[in-house]
Structure formats: C-alpha cells, structure tokens
Tab-separated table of C-alpha atoms in Angstrom:
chain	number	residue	atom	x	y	z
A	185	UNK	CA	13.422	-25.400	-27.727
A	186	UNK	CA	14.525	-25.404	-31.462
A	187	UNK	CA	14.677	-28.724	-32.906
A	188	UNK	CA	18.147	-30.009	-33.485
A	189	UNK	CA	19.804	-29.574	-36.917
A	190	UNK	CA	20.369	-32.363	-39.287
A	191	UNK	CA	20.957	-32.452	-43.218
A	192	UNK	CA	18.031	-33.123	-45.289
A	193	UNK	CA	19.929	-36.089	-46.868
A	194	UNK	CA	23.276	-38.173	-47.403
A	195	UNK	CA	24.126	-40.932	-49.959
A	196	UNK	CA	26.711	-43.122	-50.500
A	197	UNK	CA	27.527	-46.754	-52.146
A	198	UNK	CA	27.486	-50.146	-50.847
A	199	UNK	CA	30.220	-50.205	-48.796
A	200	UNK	CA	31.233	-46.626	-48.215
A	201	UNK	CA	31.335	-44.512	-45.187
A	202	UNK	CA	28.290	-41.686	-44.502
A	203	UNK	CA	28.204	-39.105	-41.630
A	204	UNK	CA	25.256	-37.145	-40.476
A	205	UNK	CA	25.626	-34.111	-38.080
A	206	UNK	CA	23.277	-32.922	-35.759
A	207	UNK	CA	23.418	-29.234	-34.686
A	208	UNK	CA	21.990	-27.890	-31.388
A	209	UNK	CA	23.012	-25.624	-28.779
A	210	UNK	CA	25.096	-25.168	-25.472
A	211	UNK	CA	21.241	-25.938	-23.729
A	212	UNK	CA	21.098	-29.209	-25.020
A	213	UNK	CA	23.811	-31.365	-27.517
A	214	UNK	CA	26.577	-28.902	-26.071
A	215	UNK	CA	25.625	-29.488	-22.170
A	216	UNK	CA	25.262	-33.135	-21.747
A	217	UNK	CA	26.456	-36.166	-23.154
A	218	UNK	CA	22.760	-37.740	-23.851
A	219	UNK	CA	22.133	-37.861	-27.220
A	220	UNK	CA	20.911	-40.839	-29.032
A	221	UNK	CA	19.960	-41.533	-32.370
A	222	UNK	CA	17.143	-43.364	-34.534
A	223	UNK	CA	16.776	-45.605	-37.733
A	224	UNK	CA	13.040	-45.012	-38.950
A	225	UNK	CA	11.924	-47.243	-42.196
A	226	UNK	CA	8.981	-45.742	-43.870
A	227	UNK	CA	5.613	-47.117	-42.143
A	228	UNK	CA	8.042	-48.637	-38.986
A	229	UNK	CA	8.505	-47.064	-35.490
A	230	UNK	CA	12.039	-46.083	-35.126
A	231	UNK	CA	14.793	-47.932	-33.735
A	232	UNK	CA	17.434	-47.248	-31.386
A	233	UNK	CA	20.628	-46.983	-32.710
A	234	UNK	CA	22.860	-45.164	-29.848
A	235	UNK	CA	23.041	-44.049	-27.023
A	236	UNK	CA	25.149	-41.524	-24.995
A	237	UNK	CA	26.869	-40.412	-27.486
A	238	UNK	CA	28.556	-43.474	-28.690
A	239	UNK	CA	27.109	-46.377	-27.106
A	240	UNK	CA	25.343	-49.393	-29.085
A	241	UNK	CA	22.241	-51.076	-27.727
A	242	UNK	CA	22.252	-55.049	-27.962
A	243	UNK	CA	22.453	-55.995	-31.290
A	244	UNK	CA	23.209	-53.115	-33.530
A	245	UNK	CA	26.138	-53.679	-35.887
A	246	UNK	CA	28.913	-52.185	-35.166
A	247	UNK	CA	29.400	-50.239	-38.377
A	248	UNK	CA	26.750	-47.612	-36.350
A	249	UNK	CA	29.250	-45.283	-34.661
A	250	UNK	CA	28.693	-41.864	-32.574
A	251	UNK	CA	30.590	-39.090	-31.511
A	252	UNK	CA	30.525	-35.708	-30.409
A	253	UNK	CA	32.171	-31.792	-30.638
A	254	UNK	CA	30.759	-29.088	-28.762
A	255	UNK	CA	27.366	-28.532	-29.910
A	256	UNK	CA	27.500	-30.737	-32.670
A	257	UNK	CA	26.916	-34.691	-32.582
A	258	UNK	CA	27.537	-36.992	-34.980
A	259	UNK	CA	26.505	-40.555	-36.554
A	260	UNK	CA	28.920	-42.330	-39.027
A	261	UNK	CA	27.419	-45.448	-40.859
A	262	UNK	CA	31.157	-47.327	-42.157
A	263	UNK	CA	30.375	-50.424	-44.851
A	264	UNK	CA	26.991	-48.609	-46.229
A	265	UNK	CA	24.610	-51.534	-47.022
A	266	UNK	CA	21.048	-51.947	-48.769
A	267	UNK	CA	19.276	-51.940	-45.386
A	268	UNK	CA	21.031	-49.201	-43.860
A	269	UNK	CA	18.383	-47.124	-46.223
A	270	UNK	CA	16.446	-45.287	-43.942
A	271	UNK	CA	15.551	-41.732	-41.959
A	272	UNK	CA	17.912	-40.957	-38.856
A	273	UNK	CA	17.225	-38.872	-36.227
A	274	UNK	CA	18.988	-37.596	-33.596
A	275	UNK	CA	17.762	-36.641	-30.485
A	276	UNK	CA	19.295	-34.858	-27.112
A	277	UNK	CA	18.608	-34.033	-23.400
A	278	UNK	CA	17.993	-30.742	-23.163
A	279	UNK	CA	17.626	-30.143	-19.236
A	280	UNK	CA	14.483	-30.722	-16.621
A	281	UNK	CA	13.339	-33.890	-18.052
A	282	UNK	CA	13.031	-32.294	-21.604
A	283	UNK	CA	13.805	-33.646	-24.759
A	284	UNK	CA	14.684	-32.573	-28.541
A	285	UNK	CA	14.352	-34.190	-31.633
A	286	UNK	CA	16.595	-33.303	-34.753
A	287	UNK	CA	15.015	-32.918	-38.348
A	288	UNK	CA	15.643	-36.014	-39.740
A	289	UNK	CA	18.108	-36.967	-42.227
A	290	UNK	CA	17.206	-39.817	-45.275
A	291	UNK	CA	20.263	-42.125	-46.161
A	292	UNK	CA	20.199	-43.638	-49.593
A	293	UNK	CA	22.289	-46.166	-50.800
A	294	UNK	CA	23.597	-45.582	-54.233
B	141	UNK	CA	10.139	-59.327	-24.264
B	142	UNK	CA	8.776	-55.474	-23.711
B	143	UNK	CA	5.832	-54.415	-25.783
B	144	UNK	CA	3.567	-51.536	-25.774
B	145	UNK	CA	0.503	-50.873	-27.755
B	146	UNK	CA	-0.866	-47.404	-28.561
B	147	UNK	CA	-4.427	-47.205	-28.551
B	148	UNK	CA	-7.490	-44.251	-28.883
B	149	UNK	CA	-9.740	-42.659	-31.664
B	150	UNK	CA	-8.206	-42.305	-35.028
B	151	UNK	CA	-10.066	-39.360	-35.686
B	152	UNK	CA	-10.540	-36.228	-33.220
B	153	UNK	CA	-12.625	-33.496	-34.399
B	154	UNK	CA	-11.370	-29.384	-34.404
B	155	UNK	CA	-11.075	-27.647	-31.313
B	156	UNK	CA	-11.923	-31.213	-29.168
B	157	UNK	CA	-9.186	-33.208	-27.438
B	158	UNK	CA	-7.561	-36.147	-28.657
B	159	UNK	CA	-6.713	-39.291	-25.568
B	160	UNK	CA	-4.574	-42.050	-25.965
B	161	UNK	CA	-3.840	-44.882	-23.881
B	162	UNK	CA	-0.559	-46.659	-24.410
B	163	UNK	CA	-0.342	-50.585	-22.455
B	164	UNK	CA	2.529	-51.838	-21.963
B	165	UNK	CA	2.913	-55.931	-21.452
B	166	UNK	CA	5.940	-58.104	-20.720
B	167	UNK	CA	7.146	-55.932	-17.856
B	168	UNK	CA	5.922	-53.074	-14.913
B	169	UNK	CA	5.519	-49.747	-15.392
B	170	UNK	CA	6.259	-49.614	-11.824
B	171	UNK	CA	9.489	-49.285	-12.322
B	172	UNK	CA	11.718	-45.929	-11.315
B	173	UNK	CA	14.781	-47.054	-13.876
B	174	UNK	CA	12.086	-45.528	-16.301
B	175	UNK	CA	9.943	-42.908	-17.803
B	176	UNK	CA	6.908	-43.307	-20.018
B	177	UNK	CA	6.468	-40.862	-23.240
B	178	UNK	CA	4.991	-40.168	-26.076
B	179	UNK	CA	6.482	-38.862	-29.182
B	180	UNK	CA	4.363	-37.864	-32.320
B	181	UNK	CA	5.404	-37.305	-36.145
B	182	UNK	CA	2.913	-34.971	-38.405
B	183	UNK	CA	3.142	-37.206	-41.853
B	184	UNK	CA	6.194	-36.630	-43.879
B	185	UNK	CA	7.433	-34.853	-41.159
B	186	UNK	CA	9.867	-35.158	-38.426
B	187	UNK	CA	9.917	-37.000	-34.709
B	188	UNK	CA	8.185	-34.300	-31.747
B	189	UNK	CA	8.841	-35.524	-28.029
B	190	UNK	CA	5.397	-34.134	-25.867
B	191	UNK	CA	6.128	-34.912	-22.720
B	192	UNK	CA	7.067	-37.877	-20.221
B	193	UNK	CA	6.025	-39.206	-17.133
B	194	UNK	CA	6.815	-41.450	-13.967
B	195	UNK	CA	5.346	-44.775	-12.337
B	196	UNK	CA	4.628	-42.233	-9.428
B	197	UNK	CA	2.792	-39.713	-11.415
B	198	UNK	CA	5.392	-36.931	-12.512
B	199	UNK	CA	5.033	-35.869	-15.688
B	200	UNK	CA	7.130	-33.798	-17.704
B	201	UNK	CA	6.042	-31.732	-20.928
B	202	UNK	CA	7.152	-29.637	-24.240
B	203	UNK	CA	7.125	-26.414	-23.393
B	204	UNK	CA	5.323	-26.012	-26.689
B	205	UNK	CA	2.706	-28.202	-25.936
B	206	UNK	CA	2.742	-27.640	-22.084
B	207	UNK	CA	-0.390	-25.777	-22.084
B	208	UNK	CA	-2.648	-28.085	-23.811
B	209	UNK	CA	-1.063	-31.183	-22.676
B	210	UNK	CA	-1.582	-33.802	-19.659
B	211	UNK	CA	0.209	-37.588	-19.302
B	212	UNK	CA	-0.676	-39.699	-16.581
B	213	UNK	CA	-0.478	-42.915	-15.409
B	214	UNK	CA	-2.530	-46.113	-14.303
B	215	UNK	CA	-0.274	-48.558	-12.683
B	216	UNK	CA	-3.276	-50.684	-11.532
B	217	UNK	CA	-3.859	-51.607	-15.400
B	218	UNK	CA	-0.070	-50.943	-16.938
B	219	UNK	CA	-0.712	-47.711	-18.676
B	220	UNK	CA	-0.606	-44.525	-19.284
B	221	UNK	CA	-2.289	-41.774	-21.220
B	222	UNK	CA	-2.313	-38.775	-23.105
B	223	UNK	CA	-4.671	-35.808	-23.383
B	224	UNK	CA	-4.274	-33.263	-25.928
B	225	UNK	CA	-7.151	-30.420	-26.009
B	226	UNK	CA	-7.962	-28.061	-28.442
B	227	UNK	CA	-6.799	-29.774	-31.296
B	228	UNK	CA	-5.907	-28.216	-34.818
B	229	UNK	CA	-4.632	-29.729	-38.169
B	230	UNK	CA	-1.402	-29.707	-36.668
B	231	UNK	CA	-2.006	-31.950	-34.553
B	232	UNK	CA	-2.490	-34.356	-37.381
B	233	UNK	CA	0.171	-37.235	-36.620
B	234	UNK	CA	1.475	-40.772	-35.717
B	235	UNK	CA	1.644	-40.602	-32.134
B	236	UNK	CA	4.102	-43.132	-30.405
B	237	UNK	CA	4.563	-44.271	-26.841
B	238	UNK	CA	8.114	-45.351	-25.769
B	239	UNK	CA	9.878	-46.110	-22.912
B	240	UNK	CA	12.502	-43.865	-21.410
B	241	UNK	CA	15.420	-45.255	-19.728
B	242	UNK	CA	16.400	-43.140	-17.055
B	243	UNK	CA	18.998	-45.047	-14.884
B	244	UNK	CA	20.825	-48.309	-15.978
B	245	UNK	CA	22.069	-49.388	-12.792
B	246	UNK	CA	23.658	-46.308	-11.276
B	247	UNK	CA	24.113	-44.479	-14.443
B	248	UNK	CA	21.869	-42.296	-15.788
B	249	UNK	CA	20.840	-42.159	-19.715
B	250	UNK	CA	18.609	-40.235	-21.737
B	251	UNK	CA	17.351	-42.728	-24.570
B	252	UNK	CA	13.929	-44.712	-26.098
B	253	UNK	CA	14.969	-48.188	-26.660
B	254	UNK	CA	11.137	-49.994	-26.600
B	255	UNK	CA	8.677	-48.379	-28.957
B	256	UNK	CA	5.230	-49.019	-30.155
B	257	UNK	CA	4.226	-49.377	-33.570
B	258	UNK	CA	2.485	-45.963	-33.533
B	259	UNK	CA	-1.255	-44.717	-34.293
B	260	UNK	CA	-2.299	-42.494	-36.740
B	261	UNK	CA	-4.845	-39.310	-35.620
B	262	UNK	CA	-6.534	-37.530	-38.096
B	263	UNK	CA	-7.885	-34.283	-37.083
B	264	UNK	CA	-11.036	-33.449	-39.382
B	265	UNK	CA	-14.635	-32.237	-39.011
C-alpha cells in the first residue's frame, strides 16, 4: 500500500481556479468511488472537504469541487481566496477496511 | 456537537510502546454507522491511516503497521485506544483519532468528517 500521489505544490491568485491530482492505482482510487479529501492549516487537524468523489459535507463552499478518471482523482478549488491557503490531502478506500493517504499538496495564494 | 479528545504520554521511550486513548463526547460510540481510527503525521510530513475499529470490537490495521499495532474499544467509558510497541524515531508524530463514517443511511462511504485536535509523541531516551 503505496501512498497516493499528489504534487508537492500549486499556486494561483485571488480568484483563479487550482487543481490538484491524486494518483493511485486500480487497488484503490481506480476500484472504488471513496475518495475524500482534506484542508490541513499548519498546527490544525484537517478538515473534510469531500467526499465520494464529489460530494460536499455541510458547509463547505461550493467553490471545493471533486472528480475522478481511472486511477486518478481530482480536487479543483474555482475563486482561489486568502483562506483557501492550506495542505490538501487526498485519501482513498483501498479494500478490507483499509485506507490510503496521498502526499499532501500546499496551495498558496499568490 | 461531536468531539473527541486524544489523550496519552507525550513522550515514549525506544523500543517501549506508545498507548493512546481517544474519548469521544456528544454522541455513542455504539454506533454501527461508524468506525473509530487513528491517523498519525511524522512532523512536516504527510497524513498515515493505522488502523480502525468497530463499537463491537473489530479492528482493522495498516498492513505496515499490522504487526506492532492493536485498537480496541471501551464502550462502557466512550473510547478507544491505541497500542503501538516497539517504537522507533519514526514513530515520532501527531497522532489523531477520527471518526469513520461507514454507512449514511443505506449508503456506504469511506470518509473522516469529526477529528480531534491531535497529540504530539516524541520518541526519545
């Protein structure tokens, strides 16, 4: 159980659009449609951002969209804003009550 | 409102095991809709899910970790616990308890929507 792939980090201005990909397998991203993803300030615990695939918990803003291709998963930020400054993680089932984190990407806004 | 608390020894020694106890208030653990786990993050580093486990005792691990790891449960007090033996440097991290939902209604997810703020272990002689 490799942990998923993410970049290292993604920027972008006030009000611009940012995508992160995360990179696994057939085993895990590729086989079932639970992957979820994390906001993580420095010294916080992170926060859910969402779920299967594409769904958003109770009050996250809808600017926090999710998708997925094959073995790749993805988390698009649209209307970058000062607060949206943070690590992201992605993280997917990966069979028998396993799970696998992704490296953790840092987005800065410009 | 859901909260759980991560608590335990800040500092483990090399080669002893490192326990601890996450309580979780404003709800039941008793509850098959969910899992309990614990995540941990080596500083600077990224998020590591250890293992999981059930109101009824199941537990589920990393294989990574599987052979030094045990989570259990204490439904009497709301909580449940992790053991870790044989500890190195590596093991040098924030560990987290969350809560995994399992089924929403009859749907089934895979996510960690409550967390706790996390506890720092230091591993060091």
């Amino acid at each position: 159980q490799s942990a998923l792939t993410q970049p290292r980090s993604v920027s972008g201005s006030p009000g611009q659009s940012v995508t992160i990909s995360c990179t696994g397998t057939s085993s895990d991203v590729g086989a079932y449609n639970f992957v979820s993803w994390y906001q993580q300030h420095p010294g916080k615990a992170p926060k859910l951002m969402i779920y299967d695939v594409n769904k958003r918990p109770s009050g996250v803003p809808d600017r926090f969209s999710g998708s997925k291709s094959g073995n790749t998963a993805s988390l698009t930020i649209s209307g970058l804003q000062a607060e949206d400054e943070a690590d992201y993680y992605c993280c997917s089932f990966a069979g028998s009550h396993t799970f696998v984190f992704g490296t953790g990407t840092r987005v800065t806004v410009l | 409102q859901l909260q759980l608390q991560e608590s335990g020894p800040g500092l483990v020694k090399p080669s002893e095991t490192l326990s601890l106890t996450c309580t979780v208030s404003g709800g039941s653990i008793s509850n098959s809709d969910f899992y309990w786990v614990w995540v941990r993050q080596p500083p600077g580093k990224g998020l590591e899910w250890i293992g999981s486990v059930s109101y009824t005792g199941s537990a589920y691990y990393s294989p990574s970790l599987k052979s030094r790891v045990t989570i259990s449960v204490d439904t009497s007090k709301n909580q449940f616990s992790l053991k870790l033996t044989s500890v190195t440097a590596a093991d040098m991290a924030v560990y987290y308890c969350t809560r995994r939902v399992y089924t929403s209604g009859i749907v089934f997810r895979g996510d960690f929507d409550y967390w706790g703020q996390g506890t720092l272990v230091i591993v060091s002689s």
